Coordinates of C-alpha atoms (C1' of nucleotides) and ligand atoms in Angstrom, one line a residue:
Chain A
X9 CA -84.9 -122.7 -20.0
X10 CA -87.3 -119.4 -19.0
X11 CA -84.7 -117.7 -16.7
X12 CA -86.4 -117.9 -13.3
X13 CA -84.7 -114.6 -12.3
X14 CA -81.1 -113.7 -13.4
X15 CA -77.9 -113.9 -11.0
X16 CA -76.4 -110.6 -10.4
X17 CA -73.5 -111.1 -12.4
X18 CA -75.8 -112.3 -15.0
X19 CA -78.2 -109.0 -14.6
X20 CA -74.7 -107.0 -14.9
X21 CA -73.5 -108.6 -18.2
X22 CA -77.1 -108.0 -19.4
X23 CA -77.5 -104.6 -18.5
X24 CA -74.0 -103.9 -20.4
X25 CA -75.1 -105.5 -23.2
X26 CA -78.5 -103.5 -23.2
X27 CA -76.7 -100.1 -23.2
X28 CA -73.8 -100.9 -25.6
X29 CA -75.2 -99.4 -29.1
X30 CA -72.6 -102.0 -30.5
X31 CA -72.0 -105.8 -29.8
X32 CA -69.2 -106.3 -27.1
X33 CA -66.7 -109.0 -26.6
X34 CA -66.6 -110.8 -23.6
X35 CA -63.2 -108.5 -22.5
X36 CA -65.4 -105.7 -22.7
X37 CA -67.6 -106.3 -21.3
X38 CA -65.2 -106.9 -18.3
X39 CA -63.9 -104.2 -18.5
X40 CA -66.6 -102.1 -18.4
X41 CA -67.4 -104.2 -15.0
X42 CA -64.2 -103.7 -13.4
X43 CA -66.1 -101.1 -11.4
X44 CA -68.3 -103.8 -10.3
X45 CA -66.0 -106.3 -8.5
X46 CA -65.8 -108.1 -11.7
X47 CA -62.3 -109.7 -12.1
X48 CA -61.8 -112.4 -14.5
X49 CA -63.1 -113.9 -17.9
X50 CA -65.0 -116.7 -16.9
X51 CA -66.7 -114.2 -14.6
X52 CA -68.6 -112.6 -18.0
X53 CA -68.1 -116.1 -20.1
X54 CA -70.0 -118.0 -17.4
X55 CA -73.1 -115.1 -17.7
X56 CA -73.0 -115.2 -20.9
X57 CA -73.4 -118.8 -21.6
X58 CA -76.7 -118.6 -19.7
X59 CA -78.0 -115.7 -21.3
X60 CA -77.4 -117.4 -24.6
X61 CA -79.4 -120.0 -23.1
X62 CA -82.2 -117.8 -21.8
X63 CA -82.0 -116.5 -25.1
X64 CA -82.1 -112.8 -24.6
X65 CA -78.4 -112.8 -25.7
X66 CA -76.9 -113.3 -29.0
X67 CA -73.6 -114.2 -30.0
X68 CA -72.3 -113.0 -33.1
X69 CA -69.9 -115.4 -34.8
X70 CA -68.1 -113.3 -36.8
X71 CA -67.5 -111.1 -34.8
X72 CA -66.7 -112.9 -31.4
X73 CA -69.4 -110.5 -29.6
X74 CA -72.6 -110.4 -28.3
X75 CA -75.8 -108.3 -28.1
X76 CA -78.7 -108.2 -25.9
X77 CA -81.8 -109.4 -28.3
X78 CA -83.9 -107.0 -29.8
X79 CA -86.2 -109.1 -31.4
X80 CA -90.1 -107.6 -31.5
X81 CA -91.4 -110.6 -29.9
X82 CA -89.5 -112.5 -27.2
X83 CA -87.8 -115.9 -28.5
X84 CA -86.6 -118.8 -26.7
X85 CA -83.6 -120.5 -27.4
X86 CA -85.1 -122.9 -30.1
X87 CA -87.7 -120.8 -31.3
X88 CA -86.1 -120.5 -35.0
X89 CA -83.7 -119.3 -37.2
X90 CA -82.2 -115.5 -36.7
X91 CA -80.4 -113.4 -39.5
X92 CA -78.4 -110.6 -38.5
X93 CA -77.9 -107.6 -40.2
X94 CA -74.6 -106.1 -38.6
X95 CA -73.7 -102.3 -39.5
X96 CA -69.5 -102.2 -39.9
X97 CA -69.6 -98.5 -39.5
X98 CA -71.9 -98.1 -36.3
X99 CA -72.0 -101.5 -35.2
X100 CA -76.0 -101.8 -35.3
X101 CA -77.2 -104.7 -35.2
X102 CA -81.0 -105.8 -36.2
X103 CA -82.6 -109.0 -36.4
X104 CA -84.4 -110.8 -39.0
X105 CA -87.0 -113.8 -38.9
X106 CA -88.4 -114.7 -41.4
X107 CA -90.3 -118.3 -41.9
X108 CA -89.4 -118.3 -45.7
X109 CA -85.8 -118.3 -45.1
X110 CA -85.9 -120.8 -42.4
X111 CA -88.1 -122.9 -44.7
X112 CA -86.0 -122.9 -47.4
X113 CA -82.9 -124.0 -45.9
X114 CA -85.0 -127.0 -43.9
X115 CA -85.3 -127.8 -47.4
X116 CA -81.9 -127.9 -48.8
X117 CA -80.5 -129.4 -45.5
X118 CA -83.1 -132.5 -45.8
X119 CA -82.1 -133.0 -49.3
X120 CA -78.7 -133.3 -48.1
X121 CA -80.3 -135.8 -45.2
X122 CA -78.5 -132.9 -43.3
X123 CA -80.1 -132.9 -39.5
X124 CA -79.9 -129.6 -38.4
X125 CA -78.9 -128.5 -34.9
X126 CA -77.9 -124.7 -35.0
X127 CA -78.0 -122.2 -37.6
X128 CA -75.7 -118.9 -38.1
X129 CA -77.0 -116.4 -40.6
X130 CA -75.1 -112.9 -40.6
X131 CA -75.1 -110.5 -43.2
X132 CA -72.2 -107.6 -43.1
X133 CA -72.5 -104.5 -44.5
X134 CA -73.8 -100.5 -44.0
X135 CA -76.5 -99.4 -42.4
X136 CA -79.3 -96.6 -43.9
X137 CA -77.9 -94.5 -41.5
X138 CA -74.5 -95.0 -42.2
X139 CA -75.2 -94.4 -46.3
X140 CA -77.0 -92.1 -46.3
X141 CA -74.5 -90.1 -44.1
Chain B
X2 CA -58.2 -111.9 -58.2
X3 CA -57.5 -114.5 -60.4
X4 CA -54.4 -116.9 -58.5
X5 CA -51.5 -116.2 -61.2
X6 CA -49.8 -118.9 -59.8
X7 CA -49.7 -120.3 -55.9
X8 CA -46.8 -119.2 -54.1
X9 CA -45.0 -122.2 -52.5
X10 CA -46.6 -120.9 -49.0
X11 CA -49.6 -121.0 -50.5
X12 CA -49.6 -124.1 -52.5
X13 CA -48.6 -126.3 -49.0
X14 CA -51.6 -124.7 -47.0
X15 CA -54.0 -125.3 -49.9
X16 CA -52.7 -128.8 -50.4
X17 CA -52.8 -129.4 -46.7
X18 CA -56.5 -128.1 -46.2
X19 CA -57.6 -130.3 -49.8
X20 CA -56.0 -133.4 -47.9
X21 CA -58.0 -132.9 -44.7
X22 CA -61.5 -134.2 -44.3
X23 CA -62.5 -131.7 -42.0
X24 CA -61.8 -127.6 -41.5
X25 CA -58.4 -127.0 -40.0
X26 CA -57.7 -124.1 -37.8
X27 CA -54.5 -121.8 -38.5
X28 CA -52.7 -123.7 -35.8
X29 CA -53.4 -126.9 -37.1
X30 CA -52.0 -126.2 -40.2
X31 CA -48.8 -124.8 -39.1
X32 CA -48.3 -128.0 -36.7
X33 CA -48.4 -130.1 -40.3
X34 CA -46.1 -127.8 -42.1
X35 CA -43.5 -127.6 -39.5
X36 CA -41.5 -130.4 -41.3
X37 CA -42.1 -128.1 -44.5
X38 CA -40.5 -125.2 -43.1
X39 CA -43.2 -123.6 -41.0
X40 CA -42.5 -122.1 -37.8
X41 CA -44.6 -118.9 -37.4
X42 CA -48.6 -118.3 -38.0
X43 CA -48.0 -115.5 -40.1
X44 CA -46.7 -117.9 -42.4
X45 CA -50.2 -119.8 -42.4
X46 CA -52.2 -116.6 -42.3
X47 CA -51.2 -115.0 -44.8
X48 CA -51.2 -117.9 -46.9
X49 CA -54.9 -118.6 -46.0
X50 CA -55.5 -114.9 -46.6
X51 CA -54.7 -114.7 -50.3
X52 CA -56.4 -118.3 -50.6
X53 CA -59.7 -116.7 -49.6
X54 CA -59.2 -113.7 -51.9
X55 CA -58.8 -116.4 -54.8
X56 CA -61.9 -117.9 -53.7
X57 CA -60.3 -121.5 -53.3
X58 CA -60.6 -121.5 -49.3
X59 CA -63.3 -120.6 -47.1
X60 CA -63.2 -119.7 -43.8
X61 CA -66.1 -120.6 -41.5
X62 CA -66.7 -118.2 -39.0
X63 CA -68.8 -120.5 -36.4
X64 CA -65.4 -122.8 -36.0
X65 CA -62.4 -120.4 -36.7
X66 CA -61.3 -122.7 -38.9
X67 CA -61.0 -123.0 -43.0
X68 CA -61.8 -125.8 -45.5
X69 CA -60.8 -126.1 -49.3
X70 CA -63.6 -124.9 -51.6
X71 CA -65.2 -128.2 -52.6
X72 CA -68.0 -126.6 -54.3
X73 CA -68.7 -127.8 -57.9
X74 CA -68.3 -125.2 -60.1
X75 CA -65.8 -122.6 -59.5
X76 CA -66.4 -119.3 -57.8
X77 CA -64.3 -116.2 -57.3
X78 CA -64.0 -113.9 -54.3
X79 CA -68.1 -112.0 -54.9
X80 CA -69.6 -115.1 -56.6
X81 CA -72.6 -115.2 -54.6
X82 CA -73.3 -116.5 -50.9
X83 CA -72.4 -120.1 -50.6
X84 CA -73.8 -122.0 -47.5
X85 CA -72.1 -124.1 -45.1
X86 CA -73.3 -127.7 -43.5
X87 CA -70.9 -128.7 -41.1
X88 CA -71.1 -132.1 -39.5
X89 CA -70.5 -132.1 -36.0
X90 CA -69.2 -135.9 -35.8
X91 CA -67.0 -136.0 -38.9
X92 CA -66.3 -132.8 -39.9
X93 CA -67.7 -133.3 -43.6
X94 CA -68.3 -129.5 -44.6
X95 CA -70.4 -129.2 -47.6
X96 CA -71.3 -126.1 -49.4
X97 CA -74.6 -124.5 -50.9
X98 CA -75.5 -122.5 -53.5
X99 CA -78.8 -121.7 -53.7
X100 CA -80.1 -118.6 -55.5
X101 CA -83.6 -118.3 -53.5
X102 CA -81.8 -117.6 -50.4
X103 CA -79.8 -115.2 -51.8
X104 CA -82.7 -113.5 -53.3
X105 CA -84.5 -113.7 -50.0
X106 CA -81.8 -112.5 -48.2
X107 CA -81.0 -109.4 -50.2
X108 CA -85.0 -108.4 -50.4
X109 CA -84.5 -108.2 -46.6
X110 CA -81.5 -106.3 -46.9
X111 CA -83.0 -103.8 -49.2
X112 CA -86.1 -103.3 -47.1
X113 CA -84.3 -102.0 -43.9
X114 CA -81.8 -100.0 -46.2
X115 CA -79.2 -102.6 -45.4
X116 CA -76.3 -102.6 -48.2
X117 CA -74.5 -106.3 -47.9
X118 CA -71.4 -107.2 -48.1
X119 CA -70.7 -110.1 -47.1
X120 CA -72.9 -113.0 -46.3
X121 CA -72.0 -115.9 -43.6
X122 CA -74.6 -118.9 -43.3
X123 CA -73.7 -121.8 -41.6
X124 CA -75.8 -125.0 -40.7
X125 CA -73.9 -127.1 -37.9
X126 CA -75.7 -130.5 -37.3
X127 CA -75.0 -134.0 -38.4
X128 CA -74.7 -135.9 -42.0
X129 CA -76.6 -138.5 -43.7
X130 CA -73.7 -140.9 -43.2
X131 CA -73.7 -139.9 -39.3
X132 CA -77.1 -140.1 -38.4
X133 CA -77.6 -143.5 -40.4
X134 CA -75.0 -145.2 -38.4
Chain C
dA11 C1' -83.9 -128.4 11.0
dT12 C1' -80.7 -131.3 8.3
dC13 C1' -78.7 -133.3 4.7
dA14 C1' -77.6 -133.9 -0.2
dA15 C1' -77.6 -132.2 -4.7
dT16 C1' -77.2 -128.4 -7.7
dT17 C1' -75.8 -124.2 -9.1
dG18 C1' -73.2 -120.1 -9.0
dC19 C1' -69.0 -117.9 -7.7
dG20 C1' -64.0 -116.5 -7.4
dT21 C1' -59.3 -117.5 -8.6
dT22 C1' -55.3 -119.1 -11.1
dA23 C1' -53.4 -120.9 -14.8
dT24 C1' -53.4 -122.2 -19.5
dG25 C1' -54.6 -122.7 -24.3
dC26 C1' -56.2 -121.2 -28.8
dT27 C1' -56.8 -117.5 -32.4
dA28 C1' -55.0 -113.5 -34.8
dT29 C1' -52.3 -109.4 -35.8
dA30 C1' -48.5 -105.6 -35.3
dA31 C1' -44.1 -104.2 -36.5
dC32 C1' -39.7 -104.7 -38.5
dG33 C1' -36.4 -106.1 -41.8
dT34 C1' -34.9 -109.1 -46.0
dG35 C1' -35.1 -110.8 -50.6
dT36 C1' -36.8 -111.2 -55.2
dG37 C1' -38.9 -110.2 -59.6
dG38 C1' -40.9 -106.9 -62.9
dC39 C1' -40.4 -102.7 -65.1
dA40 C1' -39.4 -97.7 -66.3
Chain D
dT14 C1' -29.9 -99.1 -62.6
dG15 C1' -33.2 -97.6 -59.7
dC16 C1' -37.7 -98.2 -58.1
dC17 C1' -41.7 -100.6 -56.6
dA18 C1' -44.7 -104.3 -55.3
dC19 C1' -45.0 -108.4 -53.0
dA20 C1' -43.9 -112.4 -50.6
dC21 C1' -41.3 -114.0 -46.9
dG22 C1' -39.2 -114.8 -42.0
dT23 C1' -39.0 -113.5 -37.2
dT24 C1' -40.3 -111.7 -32.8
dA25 C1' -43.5 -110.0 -30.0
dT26 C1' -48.0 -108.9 -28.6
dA27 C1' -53.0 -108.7 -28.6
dG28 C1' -57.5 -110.8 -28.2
dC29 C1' -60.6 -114.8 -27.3
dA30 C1' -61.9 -118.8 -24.5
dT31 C1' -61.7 -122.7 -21.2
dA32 C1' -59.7 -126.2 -17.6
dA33 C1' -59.4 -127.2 -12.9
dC34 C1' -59.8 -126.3 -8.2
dG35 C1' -62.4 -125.2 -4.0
dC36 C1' -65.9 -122.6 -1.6
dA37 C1' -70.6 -120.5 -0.8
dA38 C1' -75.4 -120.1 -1.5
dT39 C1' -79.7 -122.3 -2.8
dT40 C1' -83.0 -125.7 -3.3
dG41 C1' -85.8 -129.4 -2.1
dA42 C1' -86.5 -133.4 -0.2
dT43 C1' -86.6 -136.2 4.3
Ligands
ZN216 ZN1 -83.2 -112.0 -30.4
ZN217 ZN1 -74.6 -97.9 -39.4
ZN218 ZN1 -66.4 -122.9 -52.5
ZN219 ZN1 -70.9 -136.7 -40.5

DNA sequence: ATCAATTGCGTTATGCTATAACGTGTGGCA
DNA sequence: TGCCACACGTTATAGCATAACGCAATTGAT
């Protein structure tokens, strides 16, 4: 699932996302690609979906938006759980990893003879920046 | 926040959602109230949107879609984060309290300066009674 | 080189999810 | 009585996502 080398609409949607300081929805992200020869939704959902894969995009559920990953170290698509910390004011967006976490809700979903297949963990709030301001 | 008493909006979308043994979207709902009156999704929305306030309904973010708080004891609005596991082949949505992941969660919170406030975590996978059969 | 399979691409159309804006009616209360 | 808050109904619109079709480029054998 390593991309191989990215398609040049899928370069485009990731360069986007890389210079947005905020997640974008997908109609966004079009339209900031109009420029570009971009016409049509499927045009950015179809990138998209393979950047998810690749996993150097995120989508954030509750939101309906993605962001480029900033994660320290790189992570595949199944390389663990990610919390997001999503700033309402600026829209910043950092991600968490952490084994404990992850470990702990293993635990409660086994218990539950829960399998697993994808977790969403996203935490809305403020910022430093944006309290202290 | 307390529900005074349901409105009769209120009262069929809560009763239809208890019914239902999996989340419903908006749209759903309003196609199974038509014969009750319902012709618009305002009409569900809003319903749904006091609901949540009460703390009765839940939405889950990863779905667009809402389910009937099944948890044990009650809980209002800011009771504490409650997680989701959502079977993908049934639909059974059952909810998680656990007071280590909260804990967790909010020491990670408070080390980036991160003030939370609201909390989404949601395991989609399948069941005990799926996997089994 | 040639063929077949895969993958990406572009386009049109459609479906699903959610809210804006406006006006009406009702109940509580000063 | 007059006011206010709130629920309600309706129409219209905005925002998010995918189905279905056919073509073009790429790959990787033979
Ligand atoms: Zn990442
Ligand atoms: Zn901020
Ligand atoms: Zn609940
Ligand atoms: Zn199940």
């Amino acid at each position: 699932m390593e991309p191989r080398k990215l398609t040049r609409n899928q370069a485009l949607v990731l360069e986007t996302l890389t210079q947005a300081e905020a997640p974008l929805s997908a109609y966004t992200i079009l339209d900031k690609l109009r420029d570009h020869g971009f016409r049509a939704p499927l045009q950015v959902y179809r990138a998209l979906e393979k950047l998810t894969e690749f996993g150097i995009v995120h989508r954030l559920e509750s939101l309906n938006a993605f962001v480029a990953c900033t994660h320290p170290h790189d992570h595949g698509p199944e390389k663990g759980v990610i919390a997001f910390a999503i700033c309402e004011d600026c829209g910043q967006v950092s991600e968490i990893s952490d084994p404990e976490i992850e470990d702990r809700l293993a635990l409660l979903a086994t218990r539950r003879r829960f399998t697993t297949e994808k977790t969403t963990i996203e935490m809305r709030g403020h910022c430093g920046n944006c309290t202290a301001a």
